[in-house]
Coordinates of C-alpha atoms in Angstrom, one line a residue:
M742 CA 25.3 30.1 4.6
N743 CA 22.7 32.6 4.5
A744 CA 19.2 31.7 5.7
Q745 CA 17.6 35.1 4.9
S746 CA 15.6 36.3 2.0
D747 CA 14.5 39.4 0.3
E748 CA 10.9 38.4 0.7
R749 CA 11.1 38.8 4.5
D750 CA 12.1 42.4 4.1
E751 CA 9.2 43.0 1.7
V752 CA 6.7 41.7 4.1
A753 CA 8.2 43.7 6.9
A754 CA 8.1 46.9 4.8
A755 CA 4.5 46.3 3.9
T756 CA 3.6 45.9 7.5
A757 CA 5.4 49.1 8.2
A758 CA 3.6 51.0 5.4
R759 CA 0.1 49.8 6.6
P760 CA -2.1 52.7 7.6
T761 CA -2.6 53.0 11.4
T762 CA -6.1 54.5 10.9
G763 CA -9.3 52.7 10.6
D764 CA -9.8 53.1 6.8
V765 CA -7.9 50.6 4.8
T766 CA -6.3 51.8 1.4
E767 CA -6.0 49.5 -1.5
G768 CA -2.5 49.2 -2.8
A769 CA 0.4 47.1 -3.7
A770 CA 1.1 46.3 -0.2
Q771 CA -2.1 44.4 0.2
P772 CA -1.4 41.1 -1.7
V773 CA 2.0 40.8 0.1
L774 CA 0.2 41.2 3.6
E775 CA -2.3 38.4 2.5
A776 CA 0.7 36.3 1.4
A777 CA 2.3 36.8 4.7
K778 CA -0.9 35.9 6.7
E779 CA -1.2 32.5 4.8
E780 CA 2.5 31.4 4.8
P781 CA 4.9 31.2 7.6
A782 CA 8.1 33.5 7.5
L783 CA 11.1 32.3 5.7
G784 CA 14.3 31.3 7.3
S785 CA 15.7 28.8 9.8
R786 CA 13.4 27.0 12.2
A787 CA 16.3 25.9 14.4
P788 CA 15.8 26.1 18.0
H789 CA 17.1 29.6 19.4
F790 CA 20.0 28.2 21.4
I791 CA 21.3 26.6 18.1
K792 CA 20.9 29.9 16.3
R793 CA 23.0 31.7 19.0
S794 CA 26.2 29.8 18.3
R795 CA 27.4 30.1 14.8
P796 CA 29.4 26.9 14.7
L797 CA 26.5 25.0 16.0
H798 CA 24.0 26.6 13.6
V799 CA 26.2 25.7 10.8
S800 CA 26.6 22.1 11.9
W801 CA 22.9 22.0 12.4
Q802 CA 22.5 23.1 8.8
V803 CA 24.9 20.6 7.6
G804 CA 23.0 17.8 9.5
V805 CA 19.6 18.9 8.0
F806 CA 21.2 18.8 4.6
V807 CA 22.5 15.4 4.9
V808 CA 19.3 14.0 6.3
G809 CA 17.2 15.7 3.6
L810 CA 19.8 14.5 1.0
A811 CA 19.4 10.9 2.3
V812 CA 15.6 11.2 2.1
V813 CA 15.6 12.6 -1.4
A814 CA 18.1 10.0 -2.7
A815 CA 15.8 7.3 -1.2
G816 CA 12.9 8.9 -3.0
V817 CA 14.7 9.1 -6.2
S818 CA 15.7 5.5 -6.0
M819 CA 11.9 4.7 -5.3
L820 CA 11.1 6.3 -8.7
V821 CA 12.4 3.2 -10.3
L822 CA 12.0 0.7 -7.4
P823 CA 8.7 -0.1 -5.8
G824 CA 7.6 2.8 -3.4
P825 CA 6.2 6.2 -3.2
G826 CA 9.0 8.1 -4.7
W827 CA 7.5 11.4 -5.1
V828 CA 6.2 11.6 -1.6
V829 CA 9.4 10.6 -0.2
I830 CA 11.1 13.2 -2.4
F831 CA 8.8 16.1 -1.1
G832 CA 9.4 14.7 2.3
G833 CA 13.0 15.3 1.9
M834 CA 12.2 18.7 0.5
A835 CA 10.2 19.4 3.7
I836 CA 13.2 18.4 5.8
W837 CA 15.4 20.9 3.8
A838 CA 12.6 23.6 4.1
T839 CA 12.9 23.5 8.0
E840 CA 16.3 25.3 7.4
F841 CA 16.9 26.4 3.9
V842 CA 15.0 29.5 2.2
W843 CA 15.4 28.0 -1.3
A844 CA 13.6 24.7 -0.2
Q845 CA 10.9 26.6 1.5
L846 CA 10.3 28.6 -1.9
V847 CA 10.4 25.4 -3.9
L848 CA 7.7 23.9 -1.5
R849 CA 5.7 27.1 -1.8
W850 CA 5.8 27.1 -5.5
T851 CA 4.8 23.4 -5.5
K852 CA 2.0 23.8 -3.2
R853 CA 0.6 26.7 -5.2
K854 CA 0.9 24.7 -8.5
V855 CA -1.0 21.8 -7.0
T856 CA -3.7 23.8 -5.7
E857 CA -4.1 25.4 -9.1
A858 CA -4.3 22.0 -10.8
A859 CA -6.9 20.9 -8.4
Q860 CA -9.0 23.9 -8.9
R861 CA -8.7 23.3 -12.8
A862 CA -9.6 19.6 -12.3
L863 CA -12.7 20.6 -10.5
D864 CA -13.9 22.7 -13.5
P865 CA -16.9 21.0 -15.0
K866 CA -15.7 21.4 -18.5
V867 CA -12.4 19.8 -17.6
R868 CA -14.1 17.2 -15.4
R869 CA -16.2 16.3 -18.5
R870 CA -13.4 16.2 -20.8
N871 CA -11.4 13.8 -18.5
I872 CA -14.4 11.6 -18.1
I873 CA -14.8 11.4 -21.9
L874 CA -11.1 10.6 -22.4
T875 CA -11.1 8.0 -19.7
T876 CA -14.3 6.3 -21.2
I877 CA -12.6 6.3 -24.7
G878 CA -9.5 4.7 -23.3
L879 CA -11.3 2.1 -21.4
V880 CA -13.4 1.2 -24.5
I881 CA -9.9 0.9 -26.5
I882 CA -8.5 -1.4 -24.0
A883 CA -11.7 -3.5 -23.8
V884 CA -11.7 -3.9 -27.6
L885 CA -7.9 -4.7 -27.6
C886 CA -8.5 -7.3 -24.8
G887 CA -11.5 -8.7 -26.9
V888 CA -9.4 -9.1 -30.0
Y889 CA -6.7 -10.8 -28.1
L890 CA -9.1 -13.2 -26.4
W891 CA -10.8 -13.9 -29.8
K892 CA -7.4 -14.5 -31.5
F893 CA -5.7 -16.6 -28.9
G894 CA -8.4 -17.5 -26.3
L895 CA -7.9 -17.7 -22.7
V896 CA -4.6 -19.4 -22.1
M897 CA -2.9 -18.8 -18.7
P898 CA 0.9 -18.4 -19.0
W899 CA 1.5 -21.6 -16.8
K900 CA -0.6 -24.0 -18.8
I901 CA 1.1 -23.4 -22.2
D902 CA 1.8 -26.8 -23.9
Q903 CA 5.3 -26.9 -25.3

């Protein structure tokens, strides 16, 4: 099981290519450096004494995978049962991300997409559109409820005469 990534090598190369003088040149390495400042390095976050022993590290990875799988499975079951399914699924992904690079990349992508969606939702045009659509939906629901009450009246299900 390989817990390394090419992205880590790119950050190291960009750091090595950084000028040592006081002037900063703009180049392709700048976005990579900014990304490296914002996000932690990819790879295993197991304690050092576990990483030193290959069998111990593999068993640690298996344990993390099993625990993460149990949490993700519980989250998937909560999608159809009562409970916070998506929150638990992302919790399982976070458990996997402590050990596996692919899970770290999935979480980074998810965080980036959620941040972009939040920024789009704060746009005044989008907020205005969402408010208008919500108002129209509430008016339609109110009209349907009014028609139902006009047609059938207010009869509670437990007081129906048979």
